[in-house]
Amino acid sequence: MRGAALSDELSAAAALCGQRDQRLTEPRRRVLELLLAEGQPMKAYDLMAAFGAAGQAAKPPTVYRALDFLEKQGLAHRIESLNAFVACRRGPVTHSAAFLICDCCGLTAEIEPGKGQEVTDLGAHSGFQVQSLTIEAHGLCKACQV
Ligand SMILES: [Zn+2]
Ligand SMILES: [Zn+2]
């Protein structure tokens, strides 16, 4: 994603944060911008390296704090098995997420997990408050199956 679509997405994210009395500060905005521009999972290391427009790297805490914020706002997901982060454009609220991850080319797609609500409900049943749920499915994408 780039150009107008990217700026629109960033404005929408800033507005969303505003509604929640949160601020999409410059570092948070920059990390989200990088994730949206990439469109695929990125490692924190790569985010640090790409952070400065003039090529200067960011300090690790800057990027980690920004990622933490974006995750809490439902604007990004952490993909544990890839040790990477990806922008989320599916919904304004924190939601359970599922990823289809191609082990051959690395292509990753987010899908809506059907069972997400069920896990949350079952948790609530036993007095457990589910705050995040991420399903990571590994396999081969269509193009890599041939
Ligand atoms: Zn998502
Ligand atoms: Zn593939």
GROMACS .gro file of C-alpha atoms and ligand atoms in nm:
model
  148
    1MET     CA    1   0.000   0.000   0.000
    2ARG     CA    2   0.127   0.347  -0.079
    3GLY     CA    3   0.026   0.701  -0.174
    4ALA     CA    4  -0.327   0.819  -0.102
    5ALA     CA    5  -0.449   0.480   0.020
    6LEU     CA    6  -0.169   0.474   0.275
    7SER     CA    7  -0.238   0.829   0.400
    8ASP     CA    8  -0.609   0.750   0.424
    9GLU     CA    9  -0.536   0.442   0.630
   10LEU     CA   10  -0.307   0.638   0.862
   11SER     CA   11  -0.565   0.915   0.907
   12ALA     CA   12  -0.830   0.654   0.987
   13ALA     CA   13  -0.599   0.496   1.244
   14ALA     CA   14  -0.525   0.836   1.401
   15ALA     CA   15  -0.898   0.913   1.419
   16LEU     CA   16  -0.965   0.575   1.575
   17CYS     CA   17  -0.703   0.632   1.842
   18GLY     CA   18  -0.849   0.978   1.906
   19GLN     CA   19  -1.192   0.829   1.971
   20ARG     CA   20  -1.034   0.616   2.240
   21ASP     CA   21  -0.840   0.903   2.395
   22GLN     CA   22  -0.519   0.756   2.267
   23ARG     CA   23  -0.265   0.929   2.052
   24LEU     CA   24  -0.106   0.796   1.738
   25THR     CA   25   0.226   0.961   1.815
   26GLU     CA   26   0.494   1.006   1.551
   27PRO     CA   27   0.683   0.680   1.625
   28ARG     CA   28   0.358   0.480   1.642
   29ARG     CA   29   0.243   0.633   1.317
   30ARG     CA   30   0.575   0.562   1.149
   31VAL     CA   31   0.576   0.194   1.252
   32LEU     CA   32   0.218   0.154   1.131
   33GLU     CA   33   0.311   0.325   0.806
   34LEU     CA   34   0.597   0.081   0.751
   35LEU     CA   35   0.374  -0.219   0.822
   36LEU     CA   36   0.100  -0.095   0.592
   37ALA     CA   37   0.345  -0.016   0.314
   38GLU     CA   38   0.495  -0.363   0.341
   39GLY     CA   39   0.159  -0.539   0.354
   40GLN     CA   40   0.327  -0.853   0.485
   41PRO     CA   41   0.476  -0.948   0.823
   42MET     CA   42   0.791  -0.761   0.925
   43LYS     CA   43   1.041  -0.839   1.195
   44ALA     CA   44   1.107  -0.577   1.461
   45TYR     CA   45   1.467  -0.562   1.343
   46ASP     CA   46   1.358  -0.464   0.992
   47LEU     CA   47   1.122  -0.202   1.133
   48MET     CA   48   1.408  -0.050   1.331
   49ALA     CA   49   1.629  -0.042   1.024
   50ALA     CA   50   1.362   0.118   0.805
   51PHE     CA   51   1.235   0.359   1.071
   52GLY     CA   52   1.425   0.676   0.985
   53ALA     CA   53   1.326   0.833   0.655
   54ALA     CA   54   1.689   0.932   0.604
   55GLY     CA   55   1.812   0.583   0.678
   56GLN     CA   56   1.894   0.618   1.048
   57ALA     CA   57   1.777   0.323   1.256
   58ALA     CA   58   1.539   0.356   1.549
   59LYS     CA   59   1.624   0.248   1.902
   60PRO     CA   60   1.468  -0.091   1.987
   61PRO     CA   61   1.245   0.041   2.270
   62THR     CA   62   1.093   0.300   2.035
   63VAL     CA   63   0.982   0.031   1.794
   64TYR     CA   64   0.876  -0.220   2.059
   65ARG     CA   65   0.669   0.036   2.245
   66ALA     CA   66   0.502   0.143   1.922
   67LEU     CA   67   0.426  -0.219   1.831
   68ASP     CA   68   0.281  -0.281   2.175
   69PHE     CA   69   0.051   0.017   2.130
   70LEU     CA   70  -0.058  -0.084   1.780
   71GLU     CA   71  -0.134  -0.435   1.902
   72LYS     CA   72  -0.346  -0.308   2.190
   73GLN     CA   73  -0.541  -0.086   1.951
   74GLY     CA   74  -0.603  -0.374   1.712
   75LEU     CA   75  -0.400  -0.206   1.439
   76ALA     CA   76  -0.134  -0.475   1.424
   77HIS     CA   77  -0.089  -0.839   1.516
   78ARG     CA   78   0.210  -1.028   1.639
   79ILE     CA   79   0.268  -1.357   1.457
   80GLU     CA   80   0.452  -1.565   1.711
   81SER     CA   81   0.574  -1.841   1.483
   82LEU     CA   82   0.735  -1.591   1.247
   83ASN     CA   83   0.848  -1.360   1.524
   84ALA     CA   84   0.704  -1.080   1.314
   85PHE     CA   85   0.434  -0.816   1.310
   86VAL     CA   86   0.172  -0.733   1.053
   87ALA     CA   87  -0.069  -0.442   1.011
   88CYS     CA   88  -0.434  -0.525   1.060
   89ARG     CA   89  -0.698  -0.359   0.847
   90ARG     CA   90  -0.989  -0.583   0.928
   91GLY     CA   91  -1.158  -0.403   1.209
   92PRO     CA   92  -1.145  -0.117   1.453
   93VAL     CA   93  -1.158  -0.337   1.761
   94THR     CA   94  -0.920  -0.589   1.905
   95HIS     CA   95  -1.027  -0.919   1.760
   96SER     CA   96  -0.918  -1.276   1.740
   97ALA     CA   97  -0.717  -1.332   1.427
   98ALA     CA   98  -0.609  -1.624   1.216
   99PHE     CA   99  -0.323  -1.628   0.970
  100LEU     CA  100  -0.255  -1.853   0.676
  101ILE     CA  101   0.122  -1.863   0.644
  102CYS     CA  102   0.295  -2.014   0.341
  103ASP     CA  103   0.613  -2.188   0.452
  104CYS     CA  104   0.745  -2.179   0.097
  105CYS     CA  105   0.716  -1.814  -0.013
  106GLY     CA  106   0.623  -1.654   0.319
  107LEU     CA  107   0.297  -1.505   0.191
  108THR     CA  108   0.066  -1.441   0.484
  109ALA     CA  109  -0.306  -1.372   0.477
  110GLU     CA  110  -0.533  -1.281   0.765
  111ILE     CA  111  -0.869  -1.451   0.787
  112GLU     CA  112  -1.154  -1.430   1.033
  113PRO     CA  113  -1.139  -1.732   1.261
  114GLY     CA  114  -1.483  -1.885   1.301
  115LYS     CA  115  -1.410  -2.019   1.647
  116GLY     CA  116  -1.272  -1.702   1.797
  117GLN     CA  117  -1.589  -1.606   1.981
  118GLU     CA  118  -1.634  -1.963   2.101
  119VAL     CA  119  -1.295  -1.963   2.274
  120THR     CA  120  -1.370  -1.625   2.430
  121ASP     CA  121  -1.708  -1.750   2.554
  122LEU     CA  122  -1.563  -2.072   2.693
  123GLY     CA  123  -1.298  -1.869   2.870
  124ALA     CA  124  -1.560  -1.637   3.017
  125HIS     CA  125  -1.749  -1.944   3.132
  126SER     CA  126  -1.463  -2.042   3.357
  127GLY     CA  127  -1.404  -1.686   3.467
  128PHE     CA  128  -1.114  -1.629   3.229
  129GLN     CA  129  -1.095  -1.306   3.035
  130VAL     CA  130  -0.946  -1.370   2.691
  131GLN     CA  131  -0.762  -1.062   2.570
  132SER     CA  132  -0.612  -1.189   2.253
  133LEU     CA  133  -0.631  -1.499   2.042
  134THR     CA  134  -0.423  -1.565   1.736
  135ILE     CA  135  -0.434  -1.878   1.527
  136GLU     CA  136  -0.135  -1.943   1.303
  137ALA     CA  137  -0.184  -2.196   1.026
  138HIS     CA  138   0.124  -2.307   0.833
  139GLY     CA  139   0.115  -2.468   0.492
  140LEU     CA  140   0.148  -2.395   0.124
  141CYS     CA  141  -0.029  -2.121  -0.069
  142LYS     CA  142  -0.197  -2.193  -0.402
  143ALA     CA  143   0.101  -2.084  -0.608
  144CYS     CA  144   0.344  -2.299  -0.408
  145GLN     CA  145   0.143  -2.620  -0.432
  146VAL     CA  146   0.247  -2.695  -0.791
  147ZN      ZN  147  -0.665  -0.845   1.248
  148ZN      ZN  148   0.363  -1.971  -0.117
   0.00000   0.00000   0.00000
